Amino acid sequence: MATRTGLIEQYTRQGLSQKAIELLRMELAAHPDDAHLHALLAVNLLREKRMAAAEHEALLALKMEPELTHAHIVYGHVMLARQKHETALESFSSAIALEPHNSEAHLGLGRCQEHLGNLEAAKKSYIEARGLEPSSSSPHFHLAALALDQRDMETAETEAEEALSLEAEDPDNLVLMGMVRYHQWRMPESTDLCLSALRINPQHPQALRLLCWLKAREMPWLAPWWNFSAYIGRLDQ
């Protein structure tokens, strides 16, 4: 039987932030000085777009354990979301200084470089992360997403398939593979992948956006309505 902390980590991986937050509040009531729990709460608050609360929790985690690598990583993601890319870069660099072989820290550094337009540096960081943790789907996910943005469909497909083979129930991986199939005009497969992601997380923003794209392709006369729905959905996130 899964422990409460185990469930929190599972919900966090699956993007089920509200469930994770509910359990985290109970766990923190019993363990208020656990820096790791504060960092996990920051992750889930960030996904709920509660930026100020996420920043507060990340800073609490850092104050409690200044050398907690995960806290630096989480704070870096919060700064990324706030578009403070240089601060985020410093935070991920601090995490790498603490743990040079931490794959997640290199992924975060890659995301910073990508936001700053340094695409080759971003790719290098993602490849470094992939080498450090071959069993993780995240480096493959980011390499696939970067390749998809550059319309390198061969790389995007290869990396997305690898990510999905490693974590088949991850909604992010399902949606990304769905987006690859969408750009390959393989709409039935894209639809199946999108719906699989929504069965896991009905509020997944990228899955909802992909669904709107698919409906717009299926019924082009309703495209303005679907696009407006996608826009309203983004405002709600």
Tab-separated table of C-alpha atoms in Angstrom:
chain	number	residue	atom	x	y	z
A	1	MET	CA	0.000	0.000	0.000
A	2	ALA	CA	1.389	3.399	-1.009
A	3	THR	CA	2.429	5.791	1.730
A	4	ARG	CA	1.103	9.339	1.776
A	5	THR	CA	4.497	10.647	0.612
A	6	GLY	CA	4.528	8.031	-2.141
A	7	LEU	CA	1.094	9.154	-3.301
A	8	ILE	CA	2.209	12.782	-3.240
A	9	GLU	CA	5.158	11.979	-5.472
A	10	GLN	CA	2.946	9.891	-7.779
A	11	TYR	CA	0.361	12.669	-8.122
A	12	THR	CA	3.146	15.183	-8.707
A	13	ARG	CA	4.625	13.062	-11.522
A	14	GLN	CA	1.183	12.689	-13.104
A	15	GLY	CA	0.427	16.421	-12.871
A	16	LEU	CA	-2.513	15.857	-10.500
A	17	SER	CA	-1.631	18.985	-8.551
A	18	GLN	CA	-4.822	19.492	-6.579
A	19	LYS	CA	-4.688	15.969	-5.156
A	20	ALA	CA	-0.993	16.404	-4.343
A	21	ILE	CA	-1.582	19.759	-2.631
A	22	GLU	CA	-4.356	18.317	-0.483
A	23	LEU	CA	-2.090	15.522	0.755
A	24	LEU	CA	0.877	17.863	1.150
A	25	ARG	CA	-1.064	20.152	3.471
A	26	MET	CA	-1.870	17.176	5.698
A	27	GLU	CA	1.712	15.935	5.621
A	28	LEU	CA	3.139	19.400	6.367
A	29	ALA	CA	0.807	19.759	9.337
A	30	ALA	CA	2.641	16.781	10.821
A	31	HIS	CA	6.115	17.721	9.487
A	32	PRO	CA	6.268	21.534	9.120
A	33	ASP	CA	10.070	21.641	8.940
A	34	ASP	CA	10.476	19.159	6.075
A	35	ALA	CA	12.181	21.149	3.310
A	36	HIS	CA	11.522	18.434	0.704
A	37	LEU	CA	7.762	18.633	1.329
A	38	HIS	CA	7.832	22.433	0.968
A	39	ALA	CA	9.684	22.014	-2.324
A	40	LEU	CA	7.078	19.499	-3.541
A	41	LEU	CA	4.308	21.897	-2.533
A	42	ALA	CA	6.047	24.630	-4.544
A	43	VAL	CA	6.100	22.352	-7.608
A	44	ASN	CA	2.362	21.713	-7.416
A	45	LEU	CA	1.453	25.311	-6.631
A	46	LEU	CA	3.456	26.355	-9.661
A	47	ARG	CA	1.436	23.992	-11.835
A	48	GLU	CA	-1.710	25.638	-10.494
A	49	LYS	CA	-0.267	29.024	-11.564
A	50	ARG	CA	-0.107	30.203	-7.949
A	51	MET	CA	3.210	31.927	-8.507
A	52	ALA	CA	3.549	33.889	-5.272
A	53	ALA	CA	2.675	30.878	-3.129
A	54	ALA	CA	5.066	28.665	-5.119
A	55	GLU	CA	7.891	31.151	-4.687
A	56	HIS	CA	7.164	31.398	-0.948
A	57	GLU	CA	7.326	27.610	-0.518
A	58	ALA	CA	10.493	27.268	-2.601
A	59	LEU	CA	12.227	29.974	-0.567
A	60	LEU	CA	11.075	28.279	2.657
A	61	ALA	CA	12.661	25.041	1.468
A	62	LEU	CA	15.916	26.852	0.657
A	63	LYS	CA	15.916	28.606	4.030
A	64	MET	CA	15.442	25.287	5.831
A	65	GLU	CA	18.060	23.439	3.760
A	66	PRO	CA	20.302	25.778	1.728
A	67	GLU	CA	22.142	22.809	0.241
A	68	LEU	CA	19.049	20.888	-0.803
A	69	THR	CA	19.555	20.449	-4.523
A	70	HIS	CA	15.857	19.868	-5.199
A	71	ALA	CA	14.966	23.202	-3.577
A	72	HIS	CA	17.353	25.053	-5.923
A	73	ILE	CA	15.830	23.210	-8.874
A	74	VAL	CA	12.274	24.067	-7.833
A	75	TYR	CA	13.161	27.706	-7.231
A	76	GLY	CA	14.728	27.745	-10.697
A	77	HIS	CA	11.466	26.523	-12.221
A	78	VAL	CA	9.510	29.178	-10.329
A	79	MET	CA	11.849	31.868	-11.645
A	80	LEU	CA	11.467	30.448	-15.153
A	81	ALA	CA	7.695	30.726	-14.840
A	82	ARG	CA	8.125	34.341	-13.732
A	83	GLN	CA	10.364	34.885	-16.774
A	84	LYS	CA	13.329	35.759	-14.576
A	85	HIS	CA	15.637	33.690	-16.716
A	86	GLU	CA	18.961	34.921	-15.363
A	87	THR	CA	17.879	34.203	-11.771
A	88	ALA	CA	16.662	30.782	-12.866
A	89	LEU	CA	20.003	30.156	-14.578
A	90	GLU	CA	21.821	30.953	-11.326
A	91	SER	CA	19.561	28.616	-9.369
A	92	PHE	CA	20.051	25.665	-11.722
A	93	SER	CA	23.785	26.377	-11.812
A	94	SER	CA	23.808	26.262	-7.995
A	95	ALA	CA	22.052	22.897	-8.131
A	96	ILE	CA	24.669	21.578	-10.558
A	97	ALA	CA	27.459	22.884	-8.308
A	98	LEU	CA	25.925	20.888	-5.437
A	99	GLU	CA	25.272	17.783	-7.547
A	100	PRO	CA	27.130	17.816	-10.887
A	101	HIS	CA	25.478	14.556	-11.940
A	102	ASN	CA	21.900	15.640	-11.214
A	103	SER	CA	19.941	15.106	-14.416
A	104	GLU	CA	17.030	17.344	-13.373
A	105	ALA	CA	19.380	20.284	-12.757
A	106	HIS	CA	20.827	19.938	-16.261
A	107	LEU	CA	17.295	19.778	-17.672
A	108	GLY	CA	16.430	23.010	-15.892
A	109	LEU	CA	19.581	24.643	-17.206
A	110	GLY	CA	18.580	23.497	-20.684
A	111	ARG	CA	15.151	25.066	-20.321
A	112	CYS	CA	16.785	28.361	-19.295
A	113	GLN	CA	19.036	28.268	-22.329
A	114	GLU	CA	16.052	27.493	-24.542
A	115	HIS	CA	14.099	30.468	-23.182
A	116	LEU	CA	17.143	32.677	-23.724
A	117	GLY	CA	17.315	31.514	-27.340
A	118	ASN	CA	20.505	29.500	-26.884
A	119	LEU	CA	19.131	26.399	-28.592
A	120	GLU	CA	22.416	24.556	-29.112
A	121	ALA	CA	23.338	25.065	-25.436
A	122	ALA	CA	19.861	23.844	-24.487
A	123	LYS	CA	20.265	20.718	-26.618
A	124	LYS	CA	23.675	20.088	-25.058
A	125	SER	CA	22.179	20.273	-21.542
A	126	TYR	CA	19.349	17.901	-22.493
A	127	ILE	CA	21.814	15.412	-23.971
A	128	GLU	CA	23.903	15.674	-20.792
A	129	ALA	CA	20.794	14.941	-18.721
A	130	ARG	CA	19.933	11.974	-20.942
A	131	GLY	CA	23.387	10.505	-20.424
A	132	LEU	CA	23.194	10.982	-16.658
A	133	GLU	CA	19.801	9.297	-16.284
A	134	PRO	CA	19.068	6.975	-19.230
A	135	SER	CA	15.983	5.525	-17.526
A	136	SER	CA	14.286	8.942	-17.219
A	137	SER	CA	11.818	10.035	-19.866
A	138	SER	CA	12.306	13.759	-19.208
A	139	PRO	CA	15.478	14.336	-21.275
A	140	HIS	CA	13.864	12.529	-24.209
A	141	PHE	CA	10.738	14.645	-23.748
A	142	HIS	CA	12.670	17.925	-23.890
A	143	LEU	CA	14.797	16.823	-26.832
A	144	ALA	CA	11.616	15.806	-28.678
A	145	ALA	CA	9.872	19.098	-27.869
A	146	LEU	CA	12.887	21.104	-29.027
A	147	ALA	CA	13.098	19.077	-32.244
A	148	LEU	CA	9.360	19.497	-32.835
A	149	ASP	CA	9.670	23.284	-32.489
A	150	GLN	CA	12.427	23.148	-35.105
A	151	ARG	CA	10.302	20.798	-37.262
A	152	ASP	CA	12.979	18.108	-37.097
A	153	MET	CA	10.305	15.453	-37.233
A	154	GLU	CA	12.649	12.453	-37.349
A	155	THR	CA	14.352	13.418	-34.067
A	156	ALA	CA	11.060	14.499	-32.515
A	157	GLU	CA	9.453	11.136	-33.283
A	158	THR	CA	12.446	9.106	-32.069
A	159	GLU	CA	12.785	10.977	-28.772
A	160	ALA	CA	9.022	11.148	-28.125
A	161	GLU	CA	8.696	7.396	-28.704
A	162	GLU	CA	11.564	6.761	-26.294
A	163	ALA	CA	9.974	9.002	-23.653
A	164	LEU	CA	6.671	7.173	-24.033
A	165	SER	CA	8.320	3.761	-23.844
A	166	LEU	CA	9.903	4.756	-20.516
A	167	GLU	CA	6.770	6.302	-18.981
A	168	ALA	CA	3.689	5.273	-20.908
A	169	GLU	CA	1.261	6.725	-18.346
A	170	ASP	CA	2.836	10.180	-18.231
A	171	PRO	CA	0.291	12.619	-19.739
A	172	ASP	CA	3.047	14.986	-20.899
A	173	ASN	CA	4.628	12.188	-22.936
A	174	LEU	CA	1.261	11.159	-24.365
A	175	VAL	CA	0.444	14.713	-25.439
A	176	LEU	CA	3.865	15.290	-26.975
A	177	MET	CA	3.582	12.086	-28.999
A	178	GLY	CA	0.095	13.246	-29.960
A	179	MET	CA	1.531	16.553	-31.188
A	180	VAL	CA	4.142	14.727	-33.241
A	181	ARG	CA	1.413	12.612	-34.854
A	182	TYR	CA	-0.664	15.774	-35.424
A	183	HIS	CA	2.171	17.382	-37.394
A	184	GLN	CA	2.581	14.142	-39.327
A	185	TRP	CA	-1.126	14.320	-40.244
A	186	ARG	CA	-1.788	11.038	-38.412
A	187	MET	CA	-4.939	12.374	-36.796
A	188	PRO	CA	-6.548	9.164	-35.442
A	189	GLU	CA	-3.354	8.312	-33.554
A	190	SER	CA	-3.038	11.884	-32.314
A	191	THR	CA	-6.622	11.789	-31.058
A	192	ASP	CA	-6.095	8.485	-29.214
A	193	LEU	CA	-2.974	9.819	-27.491
A	194	CYS	CA	-4.688	13.066	-26.560
A	195	LEU	CA	-7.683	11.269	-25.059
A	196	SER	CA	-5.394	8.885	-23.153
A	197	ALA	CA	-3.700	11.900	-21.559
A	198	LEU	CA	-7.055	13.450	-20.658
A	199	ARG	CA	-8.194	10.219	-19.009
A	200	ILE	CA	-5.202	10.525	-16.662
A	201	ASN	CA	-5.469	14.289	-16.162
A	202	PRO	CA	-8.732	15.834	-17.437
A	203	GLN	CA	-7.369	19.357	-16.879
A	204	HIS	CA	-4.064	18.903	-18.714
A	205	PRO	CA	-3.694	22.256	-20.558
A	206	GLN	CA	-1.614	20.988	-23.497
A	207	ALA	CA	-3.950	18.027	-23.986
A	208	LEU	CA	-6.957	20.350	-24.055
A	209	ARG	CA	-5.176	22.589	-26.543
A	210	LEU	CA	-4.310	19.616	-28.757
A	211	LEU	CA	-7.936	18.469	-28.598
A	212	CYS	CA	-9.008	21.913	-29.837
A	213	TRP	CA	-6.538	21.677	-32.732
A	214	LEU	CA	-7.883	18.253	-33.637
A	215	LYS	CA	-11.499	19.421	-33.511
A	216	ALA	CA	-10.600	22.438	-35.639
A	217	ARG	CA	-9.096	20.079	-38.251
A	218	GLU	CA	-12.116	17.786	-38.068
A	219	MET	CA	-14.643	20.639	-38.356
A	220	PRO	CA	-12.867	23.624	-39.947
A	221	TRP	CA	-16.046	25.717	-39.992
A	222	LEU	CA	-15.951	25.622	-36.182
A	223	ALA	CA	-12.224	26.437	-35.973
A	224	PRO	CA	-12.766	29.996	-34.628
A	225	TRP	CA	-14.935	28.606	-31.813
A	226	TRP	CA	-12.424	25.870	-30.922
A	227	ASN	CA	-9.550	28.352	-30.979
A	228	PHE	CA	-11.518	30.707	-28.735
A	229	SER	CA	-12.213	27.795	-26.377
A	230	ALA	CA	-8.503	26.996	-26.257
A	231	TYR	CA	-7.743	30.650	-25.498
A	232	ILE	CA	-10.302	30.754	-22.663
A	233	GLY	CA	-8.859	27.489	-21.356
A	234	ARG	CA	-5.402	29.072	-21.197
A	235	LEU	CA	-6.817	31.991	-19.245
A	236	ASP	CA	-8.332	29.565	-16.749
A	237	GLN	CA	-5.053	27.758	-16.130
